[in-house]
mmCIF file with all atom_site columns, C-alpha atoms in Angstrom:
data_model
loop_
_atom_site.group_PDB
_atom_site.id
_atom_site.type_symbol
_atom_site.label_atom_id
_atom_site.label_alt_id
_atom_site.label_comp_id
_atom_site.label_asym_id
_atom_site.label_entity_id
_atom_site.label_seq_id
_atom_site.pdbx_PDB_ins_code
_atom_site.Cartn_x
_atom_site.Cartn_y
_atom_site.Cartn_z
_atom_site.occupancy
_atom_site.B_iso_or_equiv
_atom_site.pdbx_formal_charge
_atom_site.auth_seq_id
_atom_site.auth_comp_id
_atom_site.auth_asym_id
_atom_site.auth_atom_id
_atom_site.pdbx_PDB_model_num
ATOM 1   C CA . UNK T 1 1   ? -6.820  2.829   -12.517 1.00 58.00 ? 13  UNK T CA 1
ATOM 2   C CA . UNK T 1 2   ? -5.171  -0.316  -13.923 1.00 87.00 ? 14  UNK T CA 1
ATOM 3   C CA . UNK T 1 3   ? -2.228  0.184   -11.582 1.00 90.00 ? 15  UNK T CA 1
ATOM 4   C CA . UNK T 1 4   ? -4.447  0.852   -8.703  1.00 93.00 ? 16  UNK T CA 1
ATOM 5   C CA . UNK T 1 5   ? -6.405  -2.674  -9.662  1.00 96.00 ? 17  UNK T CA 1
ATOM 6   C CA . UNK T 1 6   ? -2.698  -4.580  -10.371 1.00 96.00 ? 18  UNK T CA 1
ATOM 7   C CA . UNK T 1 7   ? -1.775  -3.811  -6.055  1.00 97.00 ? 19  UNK T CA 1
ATOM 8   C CA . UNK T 1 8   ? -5.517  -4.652  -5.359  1.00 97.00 ? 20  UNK T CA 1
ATOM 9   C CA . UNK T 1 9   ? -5.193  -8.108  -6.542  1.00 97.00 ? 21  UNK T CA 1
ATOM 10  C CA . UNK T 1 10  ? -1.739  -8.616  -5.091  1.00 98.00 ? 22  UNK T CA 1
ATOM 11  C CA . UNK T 1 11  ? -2.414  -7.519  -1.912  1.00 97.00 ? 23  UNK T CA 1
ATOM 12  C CA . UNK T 1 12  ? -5.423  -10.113 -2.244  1.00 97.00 ? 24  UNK T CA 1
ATOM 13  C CA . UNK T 1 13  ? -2.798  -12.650 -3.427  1.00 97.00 ? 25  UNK T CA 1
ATOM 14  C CA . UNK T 1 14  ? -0.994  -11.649 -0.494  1.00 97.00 ? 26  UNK T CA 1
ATOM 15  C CA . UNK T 1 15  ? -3.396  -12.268 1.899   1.00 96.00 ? 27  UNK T CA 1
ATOM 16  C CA . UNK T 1 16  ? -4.607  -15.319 0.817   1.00 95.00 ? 28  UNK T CA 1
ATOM 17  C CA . UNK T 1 17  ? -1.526  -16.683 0.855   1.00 94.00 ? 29  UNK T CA 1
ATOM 18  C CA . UNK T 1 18  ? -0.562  -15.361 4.619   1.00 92.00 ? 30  UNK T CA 1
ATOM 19  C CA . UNK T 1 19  ? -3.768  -16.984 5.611   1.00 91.00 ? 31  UNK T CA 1
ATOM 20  C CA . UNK T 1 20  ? -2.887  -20.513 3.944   1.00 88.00 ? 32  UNK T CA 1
ATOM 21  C CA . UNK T 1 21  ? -5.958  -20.371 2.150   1.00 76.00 ? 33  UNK T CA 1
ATOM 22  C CA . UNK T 1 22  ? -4.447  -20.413 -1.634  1.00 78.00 ? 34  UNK T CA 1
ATOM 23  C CA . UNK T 1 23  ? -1.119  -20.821 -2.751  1.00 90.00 ? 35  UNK T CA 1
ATOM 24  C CA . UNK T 1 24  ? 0.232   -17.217 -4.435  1.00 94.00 ? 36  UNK T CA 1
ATOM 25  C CA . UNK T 1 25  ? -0.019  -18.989 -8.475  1.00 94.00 ? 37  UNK T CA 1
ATOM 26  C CA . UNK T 1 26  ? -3.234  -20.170 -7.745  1.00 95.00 ? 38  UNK T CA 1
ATOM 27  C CA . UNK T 1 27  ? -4.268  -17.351 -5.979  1.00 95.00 ? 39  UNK T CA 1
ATOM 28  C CA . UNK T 1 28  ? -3.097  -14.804 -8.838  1.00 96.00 ? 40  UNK T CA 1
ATOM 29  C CA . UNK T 1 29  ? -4.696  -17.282 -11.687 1.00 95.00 ? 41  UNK T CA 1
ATOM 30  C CA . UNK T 1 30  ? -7.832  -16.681 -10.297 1.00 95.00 ? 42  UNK T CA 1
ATOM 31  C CA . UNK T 1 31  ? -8.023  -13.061 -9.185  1.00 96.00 ? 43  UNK T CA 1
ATOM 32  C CA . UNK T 1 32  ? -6.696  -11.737 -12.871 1.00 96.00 ? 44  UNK T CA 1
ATOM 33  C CA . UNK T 1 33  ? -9.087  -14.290 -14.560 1.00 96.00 ? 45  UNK T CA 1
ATOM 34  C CA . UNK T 1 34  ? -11.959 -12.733 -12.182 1.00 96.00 ? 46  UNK T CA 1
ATOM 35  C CA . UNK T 1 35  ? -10.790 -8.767  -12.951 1.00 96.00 ? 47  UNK T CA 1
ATOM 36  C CA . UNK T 1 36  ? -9.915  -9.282  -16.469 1.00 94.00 ? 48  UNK T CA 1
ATOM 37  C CA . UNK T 1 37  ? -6.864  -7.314  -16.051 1.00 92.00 ? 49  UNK T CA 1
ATOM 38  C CA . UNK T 1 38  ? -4.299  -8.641  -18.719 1.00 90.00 ? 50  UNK T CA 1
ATOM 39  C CA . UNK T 1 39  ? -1.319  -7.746  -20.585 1.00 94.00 ? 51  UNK T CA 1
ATOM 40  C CA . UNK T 1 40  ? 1.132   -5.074  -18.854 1.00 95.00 ? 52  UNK T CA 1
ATOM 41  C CA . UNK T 1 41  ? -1.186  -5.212  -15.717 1.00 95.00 ? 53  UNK T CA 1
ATOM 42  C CA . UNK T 1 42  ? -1.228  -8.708  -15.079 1.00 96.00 ? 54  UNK T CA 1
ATOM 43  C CA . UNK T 1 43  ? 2.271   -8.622  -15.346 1.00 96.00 ? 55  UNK T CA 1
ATOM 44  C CA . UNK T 1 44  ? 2.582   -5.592  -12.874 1.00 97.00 ? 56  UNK T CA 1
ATOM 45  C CA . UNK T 1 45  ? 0.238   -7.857  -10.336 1.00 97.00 ? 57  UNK T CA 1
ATOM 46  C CA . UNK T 1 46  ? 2.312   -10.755 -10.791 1.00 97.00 ? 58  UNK T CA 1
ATOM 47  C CA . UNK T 1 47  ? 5.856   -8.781  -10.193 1.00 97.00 ? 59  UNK T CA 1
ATOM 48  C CA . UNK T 1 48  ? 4.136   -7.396  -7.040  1.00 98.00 ? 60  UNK T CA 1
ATOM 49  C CA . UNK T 1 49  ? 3.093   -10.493 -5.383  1.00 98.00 ? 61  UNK T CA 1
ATOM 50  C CA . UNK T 1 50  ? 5.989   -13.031 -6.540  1.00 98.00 ? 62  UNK T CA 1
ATOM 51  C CA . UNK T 1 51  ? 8.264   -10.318 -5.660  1.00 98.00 ? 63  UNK T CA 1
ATOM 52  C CA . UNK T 1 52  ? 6.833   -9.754  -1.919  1.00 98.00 ? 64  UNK T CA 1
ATOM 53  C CA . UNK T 1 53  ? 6.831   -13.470 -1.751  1.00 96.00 ? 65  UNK T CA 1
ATOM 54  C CA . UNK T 1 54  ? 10.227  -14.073 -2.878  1.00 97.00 ? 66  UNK T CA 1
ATOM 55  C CA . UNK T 1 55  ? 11.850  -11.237 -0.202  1.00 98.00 ? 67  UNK T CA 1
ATOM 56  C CA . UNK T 1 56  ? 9.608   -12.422 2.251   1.00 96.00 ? 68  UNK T CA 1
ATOM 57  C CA . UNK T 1 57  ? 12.082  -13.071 5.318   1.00 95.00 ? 69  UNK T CA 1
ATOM 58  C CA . UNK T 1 58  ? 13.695  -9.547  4.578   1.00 96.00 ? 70  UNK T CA 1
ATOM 59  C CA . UNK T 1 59  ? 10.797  -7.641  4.335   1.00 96.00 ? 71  UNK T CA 1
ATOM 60  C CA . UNK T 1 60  ? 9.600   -9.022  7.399   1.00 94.00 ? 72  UNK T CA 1
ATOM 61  C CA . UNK T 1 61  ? 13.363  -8.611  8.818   1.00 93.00 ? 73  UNK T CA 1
ATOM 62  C CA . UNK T 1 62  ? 12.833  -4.783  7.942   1.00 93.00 ? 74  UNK T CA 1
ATOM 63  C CA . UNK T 1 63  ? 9.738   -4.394  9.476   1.00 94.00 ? 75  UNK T CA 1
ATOM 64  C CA . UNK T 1 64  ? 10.149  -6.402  12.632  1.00 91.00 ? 76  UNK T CA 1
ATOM 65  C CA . UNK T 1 65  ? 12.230  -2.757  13.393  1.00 91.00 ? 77  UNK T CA 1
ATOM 66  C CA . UNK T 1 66  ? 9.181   -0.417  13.509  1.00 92.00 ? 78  UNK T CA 1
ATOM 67  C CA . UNK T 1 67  ? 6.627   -2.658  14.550  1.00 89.00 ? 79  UNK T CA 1
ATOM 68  C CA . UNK T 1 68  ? 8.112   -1.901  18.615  1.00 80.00 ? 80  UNK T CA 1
ATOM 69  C CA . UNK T 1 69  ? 6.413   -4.357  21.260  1.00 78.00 ? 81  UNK T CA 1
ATOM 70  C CA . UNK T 1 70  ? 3.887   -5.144  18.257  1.00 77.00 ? 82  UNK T CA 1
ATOM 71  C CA . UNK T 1 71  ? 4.977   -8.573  16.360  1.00 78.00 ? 83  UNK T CA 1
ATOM 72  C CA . UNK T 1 72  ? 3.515   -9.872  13.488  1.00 76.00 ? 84  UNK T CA 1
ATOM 73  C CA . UNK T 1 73  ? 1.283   -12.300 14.827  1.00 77.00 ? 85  UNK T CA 1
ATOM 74  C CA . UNK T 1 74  ? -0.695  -9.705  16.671  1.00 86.00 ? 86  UNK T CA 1
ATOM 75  C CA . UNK T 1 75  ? -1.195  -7.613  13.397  1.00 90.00 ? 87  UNK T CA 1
ATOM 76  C CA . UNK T 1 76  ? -4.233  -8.624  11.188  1.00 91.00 ? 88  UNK T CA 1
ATOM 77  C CA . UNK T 1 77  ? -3.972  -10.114 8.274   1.00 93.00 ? 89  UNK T CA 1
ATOM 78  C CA . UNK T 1 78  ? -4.840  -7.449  5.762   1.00 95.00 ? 90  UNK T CA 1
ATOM 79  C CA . UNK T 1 79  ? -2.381  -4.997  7.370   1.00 95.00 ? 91  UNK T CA 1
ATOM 80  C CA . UNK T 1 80  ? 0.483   -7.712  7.304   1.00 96.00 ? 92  UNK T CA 1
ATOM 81  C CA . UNK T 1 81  ? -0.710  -8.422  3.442   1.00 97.00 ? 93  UNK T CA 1
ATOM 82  C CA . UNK T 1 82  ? -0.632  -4.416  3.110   1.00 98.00 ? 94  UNK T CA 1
ATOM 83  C CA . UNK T 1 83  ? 3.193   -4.418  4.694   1.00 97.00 ? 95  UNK T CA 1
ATOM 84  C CA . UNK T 1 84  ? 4.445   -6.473  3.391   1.00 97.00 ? 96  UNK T CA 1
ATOM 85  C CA . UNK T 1 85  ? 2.849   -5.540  -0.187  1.00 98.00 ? 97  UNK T CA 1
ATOM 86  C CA . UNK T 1 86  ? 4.295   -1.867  0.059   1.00 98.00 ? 98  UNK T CA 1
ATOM 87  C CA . UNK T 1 87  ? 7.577   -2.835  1.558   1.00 97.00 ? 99  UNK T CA 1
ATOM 88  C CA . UNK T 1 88  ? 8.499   -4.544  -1.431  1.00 98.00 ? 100 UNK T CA 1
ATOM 89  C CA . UNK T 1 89  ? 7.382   -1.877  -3.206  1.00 97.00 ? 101 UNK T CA 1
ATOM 90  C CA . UNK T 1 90  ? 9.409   0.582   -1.392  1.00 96.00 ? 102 UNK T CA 1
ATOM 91  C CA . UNK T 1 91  ? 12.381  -1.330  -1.301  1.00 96.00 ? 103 UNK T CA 1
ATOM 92  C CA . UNK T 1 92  ? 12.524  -3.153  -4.614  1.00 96.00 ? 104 UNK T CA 1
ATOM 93  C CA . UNK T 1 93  ? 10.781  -0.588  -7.452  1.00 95.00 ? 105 UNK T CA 1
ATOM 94  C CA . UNK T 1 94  ? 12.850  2.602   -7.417  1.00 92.00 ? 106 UNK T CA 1
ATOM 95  C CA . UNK T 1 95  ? 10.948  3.634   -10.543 1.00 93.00 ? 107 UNK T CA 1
ATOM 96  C CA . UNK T 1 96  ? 7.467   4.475   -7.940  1.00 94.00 ? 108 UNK T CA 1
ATOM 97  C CA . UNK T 1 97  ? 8.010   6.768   -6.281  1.00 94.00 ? 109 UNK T CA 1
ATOM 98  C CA . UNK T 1 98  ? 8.117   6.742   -1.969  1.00 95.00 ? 110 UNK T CA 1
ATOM 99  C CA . UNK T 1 99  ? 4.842   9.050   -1.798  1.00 95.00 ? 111 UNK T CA 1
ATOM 100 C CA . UNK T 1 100 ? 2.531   6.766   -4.558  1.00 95.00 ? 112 UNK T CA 1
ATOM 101 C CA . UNK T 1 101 ? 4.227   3.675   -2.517  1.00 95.00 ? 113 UNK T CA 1
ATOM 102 C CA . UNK T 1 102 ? 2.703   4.535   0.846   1.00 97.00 ? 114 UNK T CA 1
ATOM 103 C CA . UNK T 1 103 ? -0.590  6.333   -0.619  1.00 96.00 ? 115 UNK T CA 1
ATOM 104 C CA . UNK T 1 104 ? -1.488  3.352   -2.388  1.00 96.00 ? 116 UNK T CA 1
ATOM 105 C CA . UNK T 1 105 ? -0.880  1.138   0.747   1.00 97.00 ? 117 UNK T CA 1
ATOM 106 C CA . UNK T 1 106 ? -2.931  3.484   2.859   1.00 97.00 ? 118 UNK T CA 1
ATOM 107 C CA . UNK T 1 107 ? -6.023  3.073   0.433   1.00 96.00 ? 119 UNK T CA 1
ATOM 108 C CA . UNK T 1 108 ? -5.923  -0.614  0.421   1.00 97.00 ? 120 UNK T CA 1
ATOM 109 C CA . UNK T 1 109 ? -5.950  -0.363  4.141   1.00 96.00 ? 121 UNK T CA 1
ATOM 110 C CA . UNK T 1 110 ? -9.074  1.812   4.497   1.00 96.00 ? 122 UNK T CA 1
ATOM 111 C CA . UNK T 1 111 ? -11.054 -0.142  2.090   1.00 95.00 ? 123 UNK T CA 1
ATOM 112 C CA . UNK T 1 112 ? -10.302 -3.495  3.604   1.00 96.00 ? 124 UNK T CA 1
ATOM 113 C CA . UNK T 1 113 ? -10.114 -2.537  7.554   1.00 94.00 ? 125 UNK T CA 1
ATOM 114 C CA . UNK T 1 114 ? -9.954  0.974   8.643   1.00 92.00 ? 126 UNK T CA 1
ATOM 115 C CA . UNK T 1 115 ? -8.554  4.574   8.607   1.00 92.00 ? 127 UNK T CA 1
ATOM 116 C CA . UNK T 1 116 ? -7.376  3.773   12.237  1.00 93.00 ? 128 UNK T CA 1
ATOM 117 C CA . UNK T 1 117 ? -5.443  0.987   10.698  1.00 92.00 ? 129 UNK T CA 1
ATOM 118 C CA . UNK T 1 118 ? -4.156  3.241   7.788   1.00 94.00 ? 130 UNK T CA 1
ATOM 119 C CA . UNK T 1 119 ? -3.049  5.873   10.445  1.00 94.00 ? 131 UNK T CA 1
ATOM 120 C CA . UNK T 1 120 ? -1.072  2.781   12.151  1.00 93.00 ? 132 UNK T CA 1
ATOM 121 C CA . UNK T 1 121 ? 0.589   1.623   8.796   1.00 95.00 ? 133 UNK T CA 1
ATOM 122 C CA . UNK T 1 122 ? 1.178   4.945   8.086   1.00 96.00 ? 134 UNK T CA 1
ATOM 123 C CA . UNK T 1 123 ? 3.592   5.664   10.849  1.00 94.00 ? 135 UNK T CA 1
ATOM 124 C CA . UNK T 1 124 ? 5.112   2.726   9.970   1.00 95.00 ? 136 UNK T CA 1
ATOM 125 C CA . UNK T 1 125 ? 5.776   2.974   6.553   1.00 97.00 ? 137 UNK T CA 1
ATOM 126 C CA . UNK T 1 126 ? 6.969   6.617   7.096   1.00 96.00 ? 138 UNK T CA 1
ATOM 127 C CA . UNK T 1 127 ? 9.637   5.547   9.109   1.00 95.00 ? 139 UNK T CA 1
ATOM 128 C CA . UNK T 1 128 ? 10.722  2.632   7.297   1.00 96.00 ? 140 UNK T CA 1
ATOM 129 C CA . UNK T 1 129 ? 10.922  5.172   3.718   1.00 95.00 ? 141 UNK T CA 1
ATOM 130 C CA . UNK T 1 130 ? 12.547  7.520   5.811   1.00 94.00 ? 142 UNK T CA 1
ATOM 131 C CA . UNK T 1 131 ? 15.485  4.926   6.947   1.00 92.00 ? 143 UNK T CA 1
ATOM 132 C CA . UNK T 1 132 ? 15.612  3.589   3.745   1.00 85.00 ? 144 UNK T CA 1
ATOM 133 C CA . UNK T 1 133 ? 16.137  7.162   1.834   1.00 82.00 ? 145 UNK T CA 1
ATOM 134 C CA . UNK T 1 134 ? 18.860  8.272   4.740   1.00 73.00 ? 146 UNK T CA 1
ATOM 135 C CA . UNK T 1 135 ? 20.595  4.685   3.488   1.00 55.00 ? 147 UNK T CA 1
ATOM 136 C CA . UNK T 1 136 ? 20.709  6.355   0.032   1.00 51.00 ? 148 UNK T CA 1
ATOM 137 C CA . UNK T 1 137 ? 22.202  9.545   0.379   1.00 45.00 ? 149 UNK T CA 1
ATOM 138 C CA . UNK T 1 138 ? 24.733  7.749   2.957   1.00 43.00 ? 150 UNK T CA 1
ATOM 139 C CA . UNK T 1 139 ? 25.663  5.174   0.032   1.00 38.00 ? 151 UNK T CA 1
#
């Protein structure tokens, strides 16, 4: 449940920081003070969002390719923050696996717009972990 809480509050993070509301180290103070999370969690949150943050033009590079006649000012906010969030994930933590990656993306979009959105992000991500795993076994 800890993990589950650790991409909650970096996806939050996320967000906040897309919408120019909080800077990401403010942000992050404040939503692990908040949850209480600490320790190997806090750390997990932290790698998550500063990670994101840090590949931001790539990640955005990458999915520019499957978002087709759909840029990313026309996406809301949460499922940018939710991109974005599991696209680092997929391309930057080998050690979680592809299926967790894009699970874990598709909850965070049903609780904070819909499972229409989820179904939308889903197709995305698919593709994108699909592409991405092709590049593998082509390396």
């Amino acid at each position: 449940m800890s993990r589950r809480l650790a991409r909650e509050l970096a996806f939050k993070a996320l967000f906040q920081e897309d919408l120019g509301k909080n800077g990401l180290e403010p942000a992050l103070t404040e939503l692990l003070t908040e949850s209480g999370l600490s320790g190997d969690h806090a750390f997990f949150t932290r790698q998550l969002a500063e990670g994101a943050l840090l590949h931001l033009e790539e990640i955005d590079n990458q999915l520019a390719k499957y978002l087709v006649n759909w840029g990313f000012g026309r996406l809301a906010a949460v499922d940018r923050s939710v991109l974005r969030l599991a696209t680092y994930v997929l391309l930057y933590c080998a050690d979680i696996p592809t299926a967790v990656s894009i699970n874990e993306a598709l909850e965070l979009s049903k609780l904070f717009n819909s499972d229409e959105s989820a179904k939308f992000l889903n197709g995305v991500l698919d593709k994108l972990a699909r592409d991405q795993e092709g590049g593998k076994e082509e390396s």
